[in-house]
Amino acid sequence: MTQEHRKEKKYGMVIDLDKCTGCGACMVACMAENNVPFKKDETDKLKSITWIRVYKLTNGKPYPNEEICYLPRPCMHCEGHNGHSPCVTVCPAIATDYDRETGIVSQIPTRCFGCRYCMGACPYHARYFNWWDPVWPEGMEKSLSPNVSVRMRGVVEKCTFCFHRYQLASEKAALDGRRELKEEEYQTSCTQACPAGAITFGDLLNKEHAVYHLKKDHRAFRLLERLGTNPKVYYLSSREWVRRSGDNYHPDEKTGEIISHH
Amino acid sequence: MKIDRRCFLSLGIGVAAGTALSPLPWKAMDDSSIWSQNWPWTPVPPDGEITYTDSTCTLCPGGCGITIRKIDHRVVKIEGRKDHPVNHGGICVLGLSGPQLLYGPTRVQSPMKKINGTFRKISWNQALAEITEKLTTLRAEGRSHTVAGIAGSSRGTVSGLLQRFLTAFGSSHFYSPSSMEDSFSQTHIQHQDKKTIPGYDLENSNYILSFGAGIIDGWGSPVRMIQANSAWKTKKIKLVQVEPMLSSTAAKSDQWLPSNPGTEAVLALGFAYVILRESLYDPKAIDDHSDGFKAWGAHILNNYHPDKVAEVTGIDSQTIITIGREFGRAGKPVAICGRGQGRTPVSVAEMNAVHALNVLVGNINKTGGVFTLPEPDYISWPEIVLDATADSGLRARPISMGGEWLHRFPNAVTGNEDGINFLFVANANPCYTLTDTKEAIKAFQKIPFKVSFSSYMDETAKLSDLILPNHTYLERYEDIPVASGLRNHLVGLIKPVVDPLFQTRHTGDVIITMAKSLKGSIEASFPWKDYSECLKTGLGRNWNAFTDKGYLELNYIPEFEEVPRFAFQVPSEIPQIPLEGDESKMGLILIPGDSLRLSSGDIGSPPFVMKTVPDTVLKNNDSLVQINPKTAEKLGLKKNGYAVLKTPRGEKKVKISLSQGIGENVISFPRGLGHTAYDDYLSGKGVNFNELIGPVEDPVSGLDVAWGIRASLTKA
């Protein structure tokens, strides 16, 4: 029997900021799905582990002209140029890697020895370090899922696009004798939970997936696109100031203007 | 062989080089890093069979369907139920955190009795025997009317059993919280004992005018509202938000009208003026659904000219005219109110002004409009049997249907010569949620014997004399009636997903057992073997459909009911509820800023929810108050600096957070912080808003309609 290669995929996300209400359901859906630990004080947000974090953007104008936009930020799963994501290129332990089959930037906690180069390299602050051992109050460890390993002190962790769900879906499909996953078979926890339906997830290369079309929306933009990180998370906003806050622009530059590096 | 210096050195170098070239150092380094990361206290969750069970969330009044994922017998995740008519797969932060409540450290694991100030474990038999003895004595002494009950809702079988127990026992002291639904009910002419509840067909409306309703901040059924909001965005339907601060709802609306706080009713009447003046109303519909239009219309035209309204509300007259026209011409517009999450009622005058807009454009009981629905009515139980003692007990105080407003409870304890001698609390946490909390707790502590049915060690349980812990919502059967502004009311079924973890008992069973042990007419009023039988027979023929689907849709057939009529009420001179406090001494207005990222009801926020709280709301253990930078400058307050927040009801130390989303002289922070009970993840964090505000009764309805309070901030 010959092994035919699966089609190359690029899983990505399109987040509609016009719909996002900042309710935080994506954050908790992620924590509950991925055994994310918590501490007694989570108000130091630099040390609070949230694989997806909802940021509050404002247009900076005084009352009553202030506007607010919420922006959920998972890992961008940067492709860079040809799989050279900023974090992958600096990892000395191959604890994080760019998977060419799915386009997902993996994170393997047991390989990580905590040098945190990747955290320095990531322009999105999407990576978090376990400064302490995770502690669950007695009995609450019962709520932990066996599908995602619990991380220990001294390692970096981040959003994996719920890769374990991809594995489970792939196994199931293989049992059914299928090679390709349907769009609804593999969805991240945050996408599923979002009450606003603001998050759409799927294969950016597959014309049958909603994200393929949504990423071409005229409202679409990516964060810090001009760094050349080539992220796989797209945002939609009908407000110009929101799209403009997605990158660092010189006052003379137009929003969305891309400088070619190569 | 002789080992000389040369030989020794070469051997040494050889060993060093050999070791360096071998994988040994690298292997050792690798092993040590693995070893250092594999401490036994890092849990390894055991694997097992994955199963899914459907149930209903009870953590807020929203009534979302949930799907619980289990690994063998462990609950590992709660997700939104995809085929549920309320939430269609969506879920909120609190619903997602359910497993942390089930397995959390705040569970009460067995009946507990307070002896000399500390709780001791006792057996169920002991606990129940003690209650029976106390109740029998009270009854024999003719003091049955001094036994009271507080429930988190006036609906459903468990609340019904408690109310039934009190009635059969001979007491009318049953209290439950009120909401904007009660305000709505009060604006309709109806037969006694009947309530009219609003059902908003928001999914089919084409223009939404909200007077402070936190549409995406937890108003109504929160997930349903967020989904409706997304649908409006897709269909380009306009949402106009009237609110004194830039809440999430205001931020996501198409037009925000930053009105002066407390002037919502006046603004609504300003829009009514435009609709009347330009004849955008529907005379036939007004005739069909309401009374008193003529006098009211004349009054509005004489007194609510947009220029005059602009002065009061701070919204310019051109905007009032534009929005009034848009509303009048939209076809299927809806006006809604109920500030923030709508759990605090609004005055009848305000509800009347806002709902008048719906009546004017004829959007009553029509697709895309407002439906006047009856109370969910689906439980059929036999008549209550009353003996002479019960009769005289009930005569001592008149019964009000559906019980009394909870905010009146403290007064029932202190302002009544008989007082309250015995109290049951079910699915409620009044020692946290009641406003003027300190006084409420004082009243609570005056009661000689208090019994809490709480599953968690909340503020009320902590102050009780006896705790009879209920199963959590993941361990029991119960019906959850859901109104919350839904177009069609439904009853959600909760069912046990796991076996009870601890020695807890269903509150329904406990009430039935108590009734049986009191014998006579009380026992006769509870003709069921246990709670399951009571629930099953109560639902009658609906039982099978209920358990098959996991919910029961209550389809309301208007032909069968007398449709309640709206009563246009000529507003008093200024339809505004005055704020408590002296303006000359307290120049600021404090209003709550409800958020979905904090649970402000009887359930305290679990650790995951606390993780989502922004550091502009809570930093370490300090609450931050949102204040306009201009106001802060005037008061000499700096960002992140400490200040003392004072209101007529209390004072607290807070931190300052500057915000351009709030007007001058208005300050705000959310409800849901400042718990003194629960675990270390919640307790002692921030300030409880309820402690700083007190009840203000609506002169018409008696509902607690406090929407803010005068306050002062001074540098600490």
Tab-separated table of C-alpha atoms in Angstrom, chain A residues 79-244:
chain	number	residue	atom	x	y	z
A	79	GLU	CA	4.902	31.134	8.996
A	80	GLY	CA	7.567	33.777	8.459
A	81	HIS	CA	9.375	33.098	5.250
A	82	ASN	CA	9.117	29.449	4.509
A	83	GLY	CA	8.421	28.302	8.060
A	84	HIS	CA	10.974	30.510	9.766
A	85	SER	CA	8.783	31.752	12.566
A	86	PRO	CA	10.507	34.166	14.952
A	87	CYS	CA	10.276	31.769	17.902
A	88	VAL	CA	11.169	28.588	16.009
A	89	THR	CA	14.406	30.010	14.646
A	90	VAL	CA	15.732	30.871	18.115
A	91	CYS	CA	14.732	27.724	20.014
A	92	PRO	CA	17.884	25.752	20.872
A	93	ALA	CA	15.929	22.662	21.929
A	94	ILE	CA	13.456	22.234	19.058
A	95	ALA	CA	10.781	22.550	21.729
A	96	THR	CA	8.868	24.702	19.327
A	97	ASP	CA	8.678	23.889	15.656
A	98	TYR	CA	6.807	24.832	12.518
A	99	ASP	CA	4.728	21.900	11.321
A	100	ARG	CA	4.657	21.964	7.543
A	101	GLU	CA	1.711	19.609	7.362
A	102	THR	CA	-0.687	21.875	9.301
A	103	GLY	CA	1.108	25.182	9.581
A	104	ILE	CA	0.844	24.964	13.366
A	105	VAL	CA	3.700	26.161	15.546
A	106	SER	CA	4.057	23.392	18.107
A	107	GLN	CA	5.180	23.657	21.709
A	108	ILE	CA	6.526	20.592	23.510
A	109	PRO	CA	6.908	21.392	27.209
A	110	THR	CA	9.128	18.427	28.079
A	111	ARG	CA	11.699	19.528	25.533
A	112	CYS	CA	11.745	23.105	26.763
A	113	PHE	CA	14.416	23.965	29.299
A	114	GLY	CA	13.218	27.468	29.921
A	115	CYS	CA	15.785	29.707	28.206
A	116	ARG	CA	12.892	31.964	27.089
A	117	TYR	CA	14.602	33.049	23.869
A	118	CYS	CA	11.296	32.400	22.130
A	119	MET	CA	9.522	34.824	24.442
A	120	GLY	CA	12.001	37.503	23.514
A	121	ALA	CA	11.608	36.696	19.842
A	122	CYS	CA	7.808	36.689	19.779
A	123	PRO	CA	6.532	40.155	18.870
A	124	TYR	CA	3.018	39.304	20.046
A	125	HIS	CA	3.657	38.400	23.716
A	126	ALA	CA	1.883	35.144	22.957
A	127	ARG	CA	4.282	33.050	25.025
A	128	TYR	CA	4.188	32.566	28.772
A	129	PHE	CA	6.688	31.223	31.245
A	130	ASN	CA	5.827	28.996	34.185
A	131	TRP	CA	7.555	30.803	37.019
A	132	TRP	CA	5.977	28.463	39.540
A	133	ASP	CA	4.788	24.883	39.729
A	134	PRO	CA	1.122	24.705	38.878
A	135	VAL	CA	-1.003	24.081	41.962
A	136	TRP	CA	-4.633	23.033	41.954
A	137	PRO	CA	-6.615	23.214	45.172
A	138	GLU	CA	-7.185	19.740	46.579
A	139	GLY	CA	-9.731	17.907	44.467
A	140	MET	CA	-9.690	20.326	41.560
A	141	GLU	CA	-7.063	18.340	39.684
A	142	LYS	CA	-10.003	16.068	38.861
A	143	SER	CA	-11.093	18.631	36.290
A	144	LEU	CA	-7.856	18.271	34.299
A	145	SER	CA	-8.023	16.859	30.803
A	146	PRO	CA	-5.747	13.950	29.839
A	147	ASN	CA	-5.511	15.253	26.274
A	148	VAL	CA	-3.111	18.040	27.143
A	149	SER	CA	-0.078	17.507	29.356
A	150	VAL	CA	0.178	19.618	32.473
A	151	ARG	CA	3.179	21.907	32.319
A	152	MET	CA	5.755	22.106	35.067
A	153	ARG	CA	7.740	24.989	36.488
A	154	GLY	CA	10.456	26.326	34.233
A	155	VAL	CA	8.922	25.853	30.785
A	156	VAL	CA	7.311	28.096	28.231
A	157	GLU	CA	3.780	27.495	27.005
A	158	LYS	CA	1.464	28.985	24.413
A	159	CYS	CA	-1.575	28.424	22.212
A	160	THR	CA	-1.325	25.311	20.048
A	161	PHE	CA	-4.545	25.857	18.058
A	162	CYS	CA	-5.797	22.943	20.223
A	163	PHE	CA	-3.490	20.591	18.334
A	164	HIS	CA	-4.706	17.638	20.433
A	165	ARG	CA	-8.104	18.160	18.829
A	166	TYR	CA	-6.473	17.852	15.424
A	167	GLN	CA	-4.854	14.605	16.533
A	168	LEU	CA	-8.112	13.200	17.891
A	169	ALA	CA	-10.026	14.228	14.765
A	170	SER	CA	-7.335	12.761	12.515
A	171	GLU	CA	-7.409	9.465	14.399
A	172	LYS	CA	-11.156	9.317	14.084
A	173	ALA	CA	-11.015	10.133	10.386
A	174	ALA	CA	-8.343	7.479	9.868
A	175	LEU	CA	-10.617	4.886	11.487
A	176	ASP	CA	-13.309	5.888	9.014
A	177	GLY	CA	-10.757	5.479	6.221
A	178	ARG	CA	-10.577	9.179	5.459
A	179	ARG	CA	-7.432	11.220	4.950
A	180	GLU	CA	-8.905	14.704	4.975
A	181	LEU	CA	-10.713	16.358	7.848
A	182	LYS	CA	-13.942	18.222	7.348
A	183	GLU	CA	-14.052	21.814	8.473
A	184	GLU	CA	-16.260	21.146	11.484
A	185	GLU	CA	-14.262	18.124	12.631
A	186	TYR	CA	-11.359	20.219	13.811
A	187	GLN	CA	-12.230	23.439	15.621
A	188	THR	CA	-10.412	25.105	18.483
A	189	SER	CA	-11.986	25.440	21.911
A	190	CYS	CA	-12.166	29.246	21.713
A	191	THR	CA	-13.878	29.145	18.315
A	192	GLN	CA	-16.523	26.782	19.647
A	193	ALA	CA	-17.196	28.756	22.800
A	194	CYS	CA	-17.322	32.295	21.350
A	195	PRO	CA	-20.930	33.401	21.931
A	196	ALA	CA	-20.548	36.174	19.346
A	197	GLY	CA	-19.427	33.804	16.594
A	198	ALA	CA	-16.512	36.208	16.111
A	199	ILE	CA	-13.856	33.516	15.652
A	200	THR	CA	-13.677	31.406	12.490
A	201	PHE	CA	-11.118	28.652	12.235
A	202	GLY	CA	-10.087	26.435	9.355
A	203	ASP	CA	-7.615	25.759	6.570
A	204	LEU	CA	-6.581	29.009	4.914
A	205	LEU	CA	-5.699	27.109	1.724
A	206	ASN	CA	-8.976	25.236	1.411
A	207	LYS	CA	-11.603	26.986	-0.698
A	208	GLU	CA	-14.352	25.077	1.088
A	209	HIS	CA	-13.413	26.554	4.447
A	210	ALA	CA	-14.928	29.846	5.584
A	211	VAL	CA	-11.559	31.327	6.557
A	212	TYR	CA	-10.331	31.068	2.960
A	213	HIS	CA	-12.887	33.652	1.918
A	214	LEU	CA	-12.987	35.715	5.111
A	215	LYS	CA	-9.268	36.487	5.023
A	216	LYS	CA	-9.856	38.294	1.725
A	217	ASP	CA	-12.502	40.571	3.266
A	218	HIS	CA	-11.746	44.239	2.705
A	219	ARG	CA	-11.750	44.733	6.486
A	220	ALA	CA	-8.990	42.146	7.015
A	221	PHE	CA	-5.605	42.904	8.511
A	222	ARG	CA	-2.929	41.115	10.492
A	223	LEU	CA	-0.917	42.252	13.490
A	224	LEU	CA	2.554	43.702	12.878
A	225	GLU	CA	2.312	42.361	9.377
A	226	ARG	CA	5.220	44.471	8.211
A	227	LEU	CA	7.688	42.617	10.417
A	228	GLY	CA	7.423	39.779	7.933
A	229	THR	CA	6.168	37.316	10.526
A	230	ASN	CA	3.453	36.176	8.127
A	231	PRO	CA	0.916	35.352	10.856
A	232	LYS	CA	-1.991	32.990	10.281
A	233	VAL	CA	-4.443	34.935	12.405
A	234	TYR	CA	-6.435	37.567	10.525
A	235	TYR	CA	-8.607	40.254	12.044
A	236	LEU	CA	-11.617	42.019	10.563
A	237	SER	CA	-12.587	45.539	11.522
A	238	SER	CA	-14.626	48.158	9.763
A	239	ARG	CA	-12.941	50.864	11.812
A	240	GLU	CA	-9.835	52.444	10.346
A	241	TRP	CA	-8.281	53.334	13.714
A	242	VAL	CA	-8.496	49.686	14.767
A	243	ARG	CA	-6.793	48.459	11.595
A	244	ARG	CA	-4.173	51.136	12.057
